Short mmCIF file of C-alpha atoms in Angstrom, two decimals:
data_model
loop_
_atom_site.label_atom_id
_atom_site.label_comp_id
_atom_site.label_asym_id
_atom_site.label_seq_id
_atom_site.Cartn_x
_atom_site.Cartn_y
_atom_site.Cartn_z
CA UNK A 1 153.81 100.18 94.64
CA UNK A 2 150.70 99.53 92.64
CA UNK A 3 147.67 101.82 92.79
CA UNK A 4 145.11 100.64 95.31
CA UNK A 5 141.37 100.20 94.86
CA UNK A 6 139.39 99.68 98.08
CA UNK A 7 135.96 98.06 98.23
CA UNK A 8 134.26 99.35 101.39
CA UNK A 9 130.89 97.91 102.31
CA UNK A 10 128.84 95.23 104.02
CA UNK A 11 128.41 91.49 103.38
CA UNK A 12 127.82 92.01 99.66
CA UNK A 13 131.36 93.38 99.53
CA UNK A 14 132.79 90.89 102.05
CA UNK A 15 131.50 87.97 99.95
CA UNK A 16 132.74 89.48 96.69
CA UNK A 17 135.76 87.16 96.41
CA UNK A 18 133.68 84.00 96.37
CA UNK A 19 133.49 82.10 93.09
CA UNK A 20 132.12 84.47 90.45
CA UNK A 21 132.29 87.39 92.90
CA UNK A 22 132.49 90.97 91.68
CA UNK A 23 135.54 91.80 93.82
CA UNK A 24 137.57 88.88 92.49
CA UNK A 25 136.55 89.79 88.93
CA UNK A 26 137.74 93.35 89.53
CA UNK A 27 141.04 92.06 90.93
CA UNK A 28 141.44 89.89 87.83
CA UNK A 29 140.56 92.74 85.47
CA UNK A 30 143.11 95.07 87.11
CA UNK A 31 145.68 92.27 87.38
CA UNK A 32 149.24 93.67 87.27
CA UNK A 33 147.76 97.19 87.22
CA UNK A 34 146.11 97.83 90.58
CA UNK A 35 145.56 95.94 93.84
CA UNK A 36 141.97 95.47 94.93
CA UNK A 37 141.39 95.43 98.70
CA UNK A 38 138.30 93.88 100.21
CA UNK A 39 137.08 95.95 103.14
CA UNK A 40 133.64 94.41 103.40
CA UNK A 41 132.03 93.93 106.83
CA UNK A 42 129.05 91.60 106.95
CA UNK A 43 126.10 92.99 108.87
CA UNK A 44 127.53 96.51 109.14
CA UNK A 45 125.49 99.63 108.53
CA UNK A 46 126.87 103.12 107.84
CA UNK A 47 126.72 104.06 111.54
CA UNK A 48 129.11 101.26 112.47
CA UNK A 49 131.22 101.80 109.33
CA UNK A 50 132.15 105.26 110.65
CA UNK A 51 134.11 103.62 113.49
CA UNK A 52 136.37 101.97 110.90
CA UNK A 53 136.98 104.97 108.64
CA UNK A 54 140.18 106.28 110.21
CA UNK A 55 141.62 102.78 110.40
CA UNK A 56 140.89 101.79 106.83
CA UNK A 57 141.58 105.19 105.30
CA UNK A 58 144.18 106.84 107.55
CA UNK A 59 144.90 110.53 107.11
CA UNK A 60 148.57 110.21 108.00
CA UNK A 61 149.92 110.66 104.48
CA UNK A 62 150.43 106.98 103.84
CA UNK A 63 149.62 105.99 100.30
CA UNK A 64 145.93 106.54 99.72
CA UNK A 65 143.81 104.55 97.29
CA UNK A 66 143.11 105.87 93.80
CA UNK A 67 139.52 104.62 93.97
CA UNK A 68 136.96 103.33 96.44
CA UNK A 69 133.50 101.84 96.18
CA UNK A 70 131.17 102.63 99.09
CA UNK A 71 128.42 100.02 99.16
CA UNK A 72 126.13 100.24 102.21
CA UNK A 73 122.42 100.48 102.81
CA UNK A 74 121.15 96.89 102.78
CA UNK A 75 121.46 96.78 106.59
CA UNK A 76 120.61 100.42 107.26
CA UNK A 77 117.27 99.74 105.52
CA UNK A 78 116.32 96.88 107.87
CA UNK A 79 112.94 97.79 109.35
CA UNK A 80 112.26 98.94 112.91
CA UNK A 81 110.26 96.49 115.00
CA UNK A 82 111.37 93.49 112.98
CA UNK A 83 114.04 90.86 113.56
CA UNK A 84 116.94 92.88 112.13
CA UNK A 85 116.07 96.21 113.75
CA UNK A 86 119.42 96.32 115.58
CA UNK A 87 120.97 97.14 112.20
CA UNK A 88 118.46 99.83 111.26
CA UNK A 89 119.68 103.36 110.61
CA UNK A 90 117.15 106.09 109.76
CA UNK A 91 117.42 107.15 106.12
CA UNK A 92 118.43 110.74 106.88
CA UNK A 93 121.24 109.51 109.11
CA UNK A 94 122.23 106.99 106.39
CA UNK A 95 122.61 109.86 103.96
CA UNK A 96 124.63 111.93 106.44
CA UNK A 97 126.85 108.98 107.26
CA UNK A 98 127.56 108.46 103.56
CA UNK A 99 128.38 112.18 103.35
CA UNK A 100 130.90 111.78 106.19
CA UNK A 101 132.44 108.77 104.47
CA UNK A 102 132.84 110.63 101.16
CA UNK A 103 134.25 113.68 102.96
CA UNK A 104 136.78 111.52 104.76
CA UNK A 105 137.82 109.73 101.55
CA UNK A 106 138.38 113.09 99.85
CA UNK A 107 140.48 114.23 102.80
CA UNK A 108 142.56 111.08 102.63
CA UNK A 109 143.19 111.73 98.93
CA UNK A 110 141.77 114.73 97.02
CA UNK A 111 142.08 112.88 93.68
CA UNK A 112 140.35 109.72 94.81
CA UNK A 113 137.58 108.31 92.57
CA UNK A 114 134.61 107.61 94.84
CA UNK A 115 131.71 105.47 93.61
CA UNK A 116 128.61 105.13 95.78
CA UNK A 117 126.63 101.95 95.19
CA UNK A 118 123.02 101.72 96.34
CA UNK A 119 121.67 98.63 98.09
CA UNK A 120 120.31 95.98 95.70
CA UNK A 121 116.57 95.39 95.47
CA UNK A 122 114.98 93.05 98.03
CA UNK A 123 112.90 90.04 97.04
CA UNK A 124 110.54 89.63 99.97
CA UNK A 125 109.34 86.08 99.12
CA UNK A 126 113.01 85.11 98.73
CA UNK A 127 113.83 86.55 102.17
CA UNK A 128 110.89 84.71 103.67
CA UNK A 129 111.91 81.39 102.10
CA UNK A 130 115.45 81.91 103.38
CA UNK A 131 114.21 82.69 106.91
CA UNK A 132 112.02 79.58 106.88
CA UNK A 133 114.97 77.43 105.79
CA UNK A 134 117.10 78.75 108.64
CA UNK A 135 114.61 79.28 111.46
CA UNK A 136 111.74 76.98 110.46
CA UNK A 137 108.48 77.81 112.21
CA UNK A 138 110.19 80.54 114.20
CA UNK A 139 110.80 82.58 111.06
CA UNK A 140 109.39 86.08 111.23
CA UNK A 141 105.88 86.55 109.97
CA UNK A 142 106.68 89.95 108.57
CA UNK A 143 109.67 90.72 106.36
CA UNK A 144 112.62 92.40 108.06
CA UNK A 145 113.38 94.28 104.83
CA UNK A 146 111.10 95.45 102.00
CA UNK A 147 111.94 96.37 98.45
CA UNK A 148 110.15 99.70 98.74
CA UNK A 149 112.24 100.69 101.74
CA UNK A 150 115.47 99.62 100.02
CA UNK A 151 114.37 101.90 97.16
CA UNK A 152 114.05 104.87 99.52
CA UNK A 153 117.63 104.35 100.73
CA UNK A 154 118.83 103.87 97.15
CA UNK A 155 117.26 107.20 96.15
CA UNK A 156 118.94 109.02 99.04
CA UNK A 157 122.27 107.46 98.04
CA UNK A 158 121.92 108.60 94.41
CA UNK A 159 120.75 112.07 95.47
CA UNK A 160 123.76 112.49 97.72
CA UNK A 161 126.15 111.42 94.96
CA UNK A 162 124.66 114.06 92.68
CA UNK A 163 124.84 116.66 95.42
CA UNK A 164 128.52 115.90 96.13
CA UNK A 165 129.51 115.45 92.48
CA UNK A 166 130.68 111.86 92.90
CA UNK A 167 129.70 108.90 90.76
CA UNK A 168 127.06 106.38 91.74
CA UNK A 169 125.52 103.10 90.65
CA UNK A 170 121.80 102.68 91.23
CA UNK A 171 121.89 98.93 91.66
CA UNK A 172 118.35 98.90 93.04
CA UNK A 173 117.00 100.27 89.73
CA UNK A 174 119.46 98.55 87.43
CA UNK A 175 118.68 95.04 88.63
CA UNK A 176 114.93 95.53 88.41
CA UNK A 177 115.22 96.32 84.70
CA UNK A 178 115.68 92.57 84.09
CA UNK A 179 112.72 90.20 84.21
CA UNK A 180 113.11 87.57 86.88
CA UNK A 181 115.70 89.64 88.81
CA UNK A 182 114.40 88.08 92.03
CA UNK A 183 115.94 84.66 91.38
CA UNK A 184 118.40 85.61 88.66
CA UNK A 185 120.35 88.11 90.75
CA UNK A 186 119.52 87.27 94.38
CA UNK A 187 120.34 84.02 96.19
CA UNK A 188 118.28 84.60 99.35
CA UNK A 189 116.30 87.67 98.45
CA UNK A 190 119.19 89.98 99.42
CA UNK A 191 122.66 88.60 98.62
CA UNK A 192 123.93 88.14 95.08
CA UNK A 193 124.09 85.13 92.78
CA UNK A 194 127.04 84.88 90.36
CA UNK A 195 124.81 86.64 87.79
CA UNK A 196 124.08 89.38 90.32
CA UNK A 197 127.80 89.70 91.01
CA UNK A 198 128.36 90.06 87.27
CA UNK A 199 125.99 93.03 87.18
CA UNK A 200 127.91 94.80 89.95
CA UNK A 201 131.23 93.99 88.30
CA UNK A 202 130.13 95.34 84.90
CA UNK A 203 128.69 98.51 86.40
CA UNK A 204 131.80 99.22 88.47
CA UNK A 205 134.16 98.65 85.53
CA UNK A 206 131.96 100.89 83.39
CA UNK A 207 132.04 103.72 85.91
CA UNK A 208 135.77 103.30 86.58
CA UNK A 209 136.49 103.29 82.83
CA UNK A 210 134.34 106.36 82.17
CA UNK A 211 136.41 108.12 84.80
CA UNK A 212 140.16 107.66 84.46
CA UNK A 213 140.61 104.02 85.39
CA UNK A 214 140.13 102.13 82.15
CA UNK A 215 141.95 98.84 82.77
CA UNK A 216 142.95 98.56 79.10
CA UNK A 217 144.75 101.91 79.27
CA UNK A 218 146.61 101.33 82.52
CA UNK A 219 150.20 100.13 82.25
CA UNK A 220 151.41 96.73 83.41
CA UNK A 221 153.63 96.90 86.48
CA UNK A 222 156.48 95.00 84.80
CA UNK A 223 157.28 94.01 81.18
CA UNK A 224 154.99 91.59 79.39
CA UNK A 225 156.91 88.35 78.88
CA UNK A 226 156.84 88.78 75.11
CA UNK A 227 159.02 91.90 75.55
CA UNK A 228 161.79 89.92 77.20
CA UNK A 229 164.58 88.69 74.92
CA UNK A 230 165.78 85.17 75.64
CA UNK A 231 169.45 86.08 75.16
CA UNK A 232 169.34 89.48 76.77
CA UNK A 233 166.62 89.64 79.41
CA UNK A 234 168.30 92.54 81.28
CA UNK A 235 167.28 94.90 78.51
CA UNK A 236 163.57 94.64 79.32
CA UNK A 237 164.22 95.49 82.97
CA UNK A 238 166.76 98.32 82.53
CA UNK A 239 164.21 101.04 83.23
CA UNK A 240 163.61 99.61 86.68
CA UNK A 241 167.08 100.91 87.71
CA UNK A 242 168.17 97.67 89.30
CA UNK B 1 147.39 96.93 108.81
CA UNK B 2 146.40 93.40 107.97
CA UNK B 3 149.00 90.66 107.52
CA UNK B 4 149.95 90.18 103.89
CA UNK B 5 150.14 86.97 101.88
CA UNK B 6 151.89 87.25 98.51
CA UNK B 7 151.37 84.80 95.63
CA UNK B 8 154.51 84.99 93.46
CA UNK B 9 154.55 83.00 90.26
CA UNK B 10 153.74 82.74 86.57
CA UNK B 11 150.44 82.65 84.64
CA UNK B 12 148.97 80.00 86.93
CA UNK B 13 149.26 82.58 89.70
CA UNK B 14 148.31 85.55 87.51
CA UNK B 15 145.06 83.82 86.49
CA UNK B 16 144.25 82.75 90.04
CA UNK B 17 141.57 85.42 90.56
CA UNK B 18 139.43 84.23 87.68
CA UNK B 19 136.13 82.53 88.57
CA UNK B 20 136.93 79.56 90.81
CA UNK B 21 140.59 80.59 91.00
CA UNK B 22 142.80 79.48 93.88
CA UNK B 23 143.98 83.02 94.65
CA UNK B 24 140.46 84.41 94.96
CA UNK B 25 139.48 81.44 97.14
CA UNK B 26 142.45 82.17 99.41
CA UNK B 27 141.46 85.84 99.61
CA UNK B 28 137.93 84.78 100.55
CA UNK B 29 139.15 82.28 103.15
CA UNK B 30 141.40 84.90 104.81
CA UNK B 31 138.72 87.57 104.47
CA UNK B 32 139.05 90.20 107.25
CA UNK B 33 142.20 88.37 108.45
CA UNK B 34 144.90 88.81 105.81
CA UNK B 35 145.24 90.49 102.42
CA UNK B 36 146.21 88.26 99.51
CA UNK B 37 148.35 89.93 96.83
CA UNK B 38 148.56 88.50 93.34
CA UNK B 39 152.09 88.82 92.00
CA UNK B 40 151.72 86.40 89.10
CA UNK B 41 153.52 87.12 85.82
CA UNK B 42 152.33 85.12 82.82
CA UNK B 43 155.12 83.58 80.79
CA UNK B 44 157.82 84.32 83.38
CA UNK B 45 160.46 81.82 84.40
CA UNK B 46 162.64 81.98 87.53
CA UNK B 47 165.43 83.79 85.67
CA UNK B 48 163.16 86.68 84.82
CA UNK B 49 161.46 86.56 88.22
CA UNK B 50 164.78 87.49 89.83
CA UNK B 51 164.57 90.93 88.22
CA UNK B 52 161.36 91.60 90.14
CA UNK B 53 162.43 90.33 93.57
CA UNK B 54 163.67 93.61 95.06
CA UNK B 55 160.63 95.45 93.76
CA UNK B 56 158.04 93.03 95.04
CA UNK B 57 159.83 92.17 98.29
CA UNK B 58 161.85 95.28 99.21
CA UNK B 59 164.45 94.99 101.96
CA UNK B 60 163.90 98.52 103.22
CA UNK B 61 162.07 97.58 106.38
CA UNK B 62 158.63 98.26 105.01
CA UNK B 63 156.07 95.79 106.21
CA UNK B 64 156.97 92.36 104.89
CA UNK B 65 154.47 89.59 104.13
CA UNK B 66 153.81 86.86 106.67
CA UNK B 67 153.64 84.23 103.92
CA UNK B 68 154.46 83.76 100.27
CA UNK B 69 153.85 81.05 97.71
CA UNK B 70 156.57 80.65 95.06
CA UNK B 71 155.07 78.90 92.07
CA UNK B 72 157.38 78.69 89.04
CA UNK B 73 158.69 75.98 86.77
CA UNK B 74 156.03 75.53 84.09
CA UNK B 75 157.94 77.92 81.82
CA UNK B 76 161.45 77.00 82.97
CA UNK B 77 160.65 73.44 81.87
CA UNK B 78 159.81 74.44 78.29
CA UNK B 79 162.06 72.37 76.02
CA UNK B 80 165.07 73.62 74.07
CA UNK B 81 164.64 73.55 70.31
CA UNK B 82 160.88 73.83 70.51
CA UNK B 83 158.51 76.77 70.11
CA UNK B 84 158.75 77.99 73.72
CA UNK B 85 162.53 77.63 74.11
CA UNK B 86 162.90 81.36 74.84
CA UNK B 87 161.38 80.60 78.24
CA UNK B 88 163.59 77.57 78.97
CA UNK B 89 165.84 77.64 82.04
CA UNK B 90 168.14 74.65 82.72
CA UNK B 91 166.95 72.67 85.72
CA UNK B 92 170.07 73.33 87.80
CA UNK B 93 169.69 77.06 87.26
CA UNK B 94 165.96 76.76 88.08
CA UNK B 95 166.89 75.24 91.43
CA UNK B 96 169.51 77.93 92.13
CA UNK B 97 167.08 80.68 91.16
CA UNK B 98 164.50 79.27 93.58
CA UNK B 99 167.23 79.21 96.23
CA UNK B 100 167.92 82.91 95.60
CA UNK B 101 164.20 83.69 95.83
CA UNK B 102 163.83 81.86 99.17
CA UNK B 103 167.00 83.50 100.53
CA UNK B 104 165.67 86.92 99.54
CA UNK B 105 162.27 86.27 101.13
CA UNK B 106 163.94 85.22 104.38
CA UNK B 107 166.03 88.38 104.31
CA UNK B 108 162.95 90.50 103.79
CA UNK B 109 161.33 88.84 106.79
CA UNK B 110 163.02 86.14 108.90
CA UNK B 111 159.67 84.80 110.14
CA UNK B 112 158.05 84.54 106.70
CA UNK B 113 156.27 81.30 105.81
CA UNK B 114 157.56 80.25 102.38
CA UNK B 115 155.77 77.56 100.37
CA UNK B 116 157.33 76.32 97.14
CA UNK B 117 154.85 74.89 94.64
CA UNK B 118 156.04 72.63 91.83
CA UNK B 119 154.77 73.03 88.28
CA UNK B 120 151.61 71.02 87.55
CA UNK B 121 151.78 67.96 85.33
CA UNK B 122 151.61 68.48 81.56
CA UNK B 123 149.07 66.72 79.35
CA UNK B 124 150.84 66.52 76.01
CA UNK B 125 147.74 65.66 73.91
CA UNK B 126 145.97 68.58 75.61
CA UNK B 127 148.84 70.94 74.72
CA UNK B 128 148.80 69.68 71.15
CA UNK B 129 145.04 70.18 70.80
CA UNK B 130 145.40 73.69 72.23
CA UNK B 131 148.21 74.54 69.79
CA UNK B 132 146.15 73.24 66.87
CA UNK B 133 143.19 75.37 67.95
CA UNK B 134 145.36 78.50 68.07
CA UNK B 135 147.86 77.98 65.26
CA UNK B 136 146.06 75.45 63.04
CA UNK B 137 148.38 73.65 60.65
CA UNK B 138 151.32 75.70 61.86
CA UNK B 139 151.11 74.11 65.29
CA UNK B 140 154.34 72.48 66.38
CA UNK B 141 154.76 68.85 65.52
CA UNK B 142 156.59 68.14 68.74
CA UNK B 143 155.38 69.21 72.17
CA UNK B 144 157.05 72.29 73.66
CA UNK B 145 156.66 70.78 77.13
CA UNK B 146 156.55 67.17 78.32
CA UNK B 147 155.18 65.70 81.51
CA UNK B 148 158.42 63.86 82.20
CA UNK B 149 160.42 67.07 82.03
CA UNK B 150 157.94 68.91 84.27
CA UNK B 151 158.46 66.05 86.72
CA UNK B 152 162.22 66.62 86.74
CA UNK B 153 161.71 70.28 87.64
CA UNK B 154 159.12 69.33 90.27
CA UNK B 155 161.60 66.96 91.91
CA UNK B 156 164.31 69.64 92.04
CA UNK B 157 161.80 72.04 93.59
CA UNK B 158 160.81 69.55 96.29
CA UNK B 159 164.45 68.61 96.94
CA UNK B 160 165.38 72.26 97.41
CA UNK B 161 162.52 72.83 99.84
CA UNK B 162 163.71 69.91 101.94
CA UNK B 163 167.30 71.15 101.79
CA UNK B 164 166.28 74.67 102.91
CA UNK B 165 163.72 73.51 105.47
CA UNK B 166 160.79 75.29 103.84
CA UNK B 167 157.44 73.77 102.97
CA UNK B 168 156.48 72.59 99.52
CA UNK B 169 153.55 71.26 97.53
CA UNK B 170 154.30 68.63 94.91
CA UNK B 171 151.48 69.55 92.58
CA UNK B 172 152.94 67.45 89.78
CA UNK B 173 152.55 64.29 91.89
CA UNK B 174 149.38 65.29 93.70
CA UNK B 175 147.33 65.90 90.56
CA UNK B 176 148.41 62.65 88.94
CA UNK B 177 146.98 60.67 91.86
CA UNK B 178 143.51 61.31 90.39
CA UNK B 179 142.27 59.37 87.38
CA UNK B 180 141.50 61.62 84.44
CA UNK B 181 143.68 64.45 85.80
CA UNK B 182 144.45 65.47 82.22
CA UNK B 183 140.99 66.92 81.53
CA UNK B 184 139.78 67.24 85.10
CA UNK B 185 142.51 69.58 86.27
CA UNK B 186 143.99 71.07 83.08
CA UNK B 187 142.16 73.29 80.57
CA UNK B 188 144.78 73.30 77.80
CA UNK B 189 147.20 70.67 79.01
CA UNK B 190 149.01 73.18 81.26
CA UNK B 191 146.72 75.78 82.87
CA UNK B 192 144.14 74.92 85.52
CA UNK B 193 140.41 74.24 85.35
CA UNK B 194 138.27 75.32 88.33
CA UNK B 195 138.78 71.77 89.71
CA UNK B 196 142.54 72.15 89.26
CA UNK B 197 142.38 75.51 91.03
CA UNK B 198 140.52 73.83 93.88
CA UNK B 199 143.39 71.34 94.32
CA UNK B 200 145.93 74.18 94.62
CA UNK B 201 143.66 76.08 97.00
CA UNK B 202 143.14 73.07 99.28
CA UNK B 203 146.82 72.21 99.34
CA UNK B 204 147.89 75.79 100.14
CA UNK B 205 145.33 76.14 102.93
CA UNK B 206 146.44 72.80 104.34
CA UNK B 207 150.10 73.80 104.39
CA UNK B 208 149.34 77.27 105.76
CA UNK B 209 147.14 75.77 108.48
CA UNK B 210 149.73 73.15 109.45
CA UNK B 211 152.16 76.02 109.91
CA UNK B 212 150.80 78.96 111.91
CA UNK B 213 148.26 80.43 109.52
CA UNK B 214 145.06 78.53 110.24
CA UNK B 215 142.34 80.90 109.00
CA UNK B 216 139.91 79.69 111.68
CA UNK B 217 142.34 80.70 114.43
CA UNK B 218 143.25 84.12 113.08
CA UNK B 219 141.36 87.09 114.54
CA UNK B 220 138.98 89.28 112.56
CA UNK B 221 140.32 92.78 111.94
CA UNK B 222 137.26 94.46 113.48
CA UNK B 223 134.34 93.26 115.62
CA UNK B 224 131.86 90.80 114.14
CA UNK B 225 128.54 92.60 113.69
CA UNK B 226 126.87 90.34 116.26
CA UNK B 227 129.19 91.85 118.92
CA UNK B 228 127.88 95.36 118.29
CA UNK B 229 125.06 96.55 120.54
CA UNK B 230 122.34 98.50 118.77
CA UNK B 231 122.03 101.05 121.60
CA UNK B 232 125.72 101.32 122.41
CA UNK B 233 127.86 100.57 119.38
CA UNK B 234 130.86 102.49 120.75
CA UNK B 235 131.49 99.71 123.24
CA UNK B 236 132.50 97.21 120.58
CA UNK B 237 135.04 99.63 119.11
CA UNK B 238 136.56 100.97 122.36
CA UNK B 239 139.71 98.85 122.07
CA UNK B 240 140.53 100.53 118.77
CA UNK B 241 141.43 103.70 120.74
CA UNK B 242 139.46 106.02 118.50
#
């Protein structure tokens, strides 16, 4: 019954309902107004995400979401010849995969609000420290992701959004505007701290609100309790045609 | 596509996706396994909740939830003749309203797992301090809720669950087993702190797991990324019949 907002992405989306997570904060902000669905898949790149598209966003006329965030790139940008190369997707293919995703979303619902989110920046010392803590001496000598490479993917993501006329959030740039972003926003050089989650949350709400999804202006699904008369509660529910 | 879990209740459910909230923690725990829907209505009692039943749990054969928590009573137990009396529902009616809710849920889906949750305990000094902070000198002299009365409603809730053979969580008792529950679990004498949310979360997961909804045993919706071969990703998705 309620409008649906779908968060489609990788682990940064999948983990977004942890304490302080940006997905949970969105769900709370749109409480009683829209349902927020977590469709985050840890480790996935855009190439693998394409296999899920028709399942998550069917074209069969079932109720389509009013909005979707598309938040990939952190895995696509893993470097060739390093420990995470299985997840690597060349940047031109990344861009074309995002194009296919946007095209599919628009087919599933012409009025859908699509927001592309770039990968966050990468803190290479943070990644290295994380790898050492997990793998000890076996940790890779060379980083499996670099901040420069994440920036290349982020730029392609933003360029595509402009080309297609959809909205985007350049998280890679935004986070680096703040001194100490490496520890403030990233827990292991790649995933988000609660403060990092807050940045994503604020940016998404800003973009949604600038479009046509201002949470303050959306109606509640059912009457606020203060509208219900103690002696005559039926009155507040009459319009529901019970 | 995914199984659905619905959280039906009052403000303690509505606020359950705030940071550290029990609803968000459930959504995270069932990530990629079930969708958790927040159907919390601040200020609502069971009498008003009945108006929403057919809308939230339609009987038209559309996909019904596999589980639902029913978490009312904090408002029903507001005292007559005090500032929140508009929300008061006599305890016998509270019990009968819960019975109607359970009956409806079973009609919507005979196999549904229903968990009744009692109201939490009430810390009267905490309520008083909260009222003073909001209304100053105008704050009520007498509490609008008492812990003893919340306990009466909790007992009726637990009795009904036993009578109907559905599961229940006696939150009123459970929280009072811990010294200092008043400040540890309650933020304003009635609503939950993050620690209080953690109690609800742990109890719900325990009851769900003891039934047939152990998150560890439920399958992921799509392949884990480690199952996807870099050279031949199609293989991992073949069973989806794309």
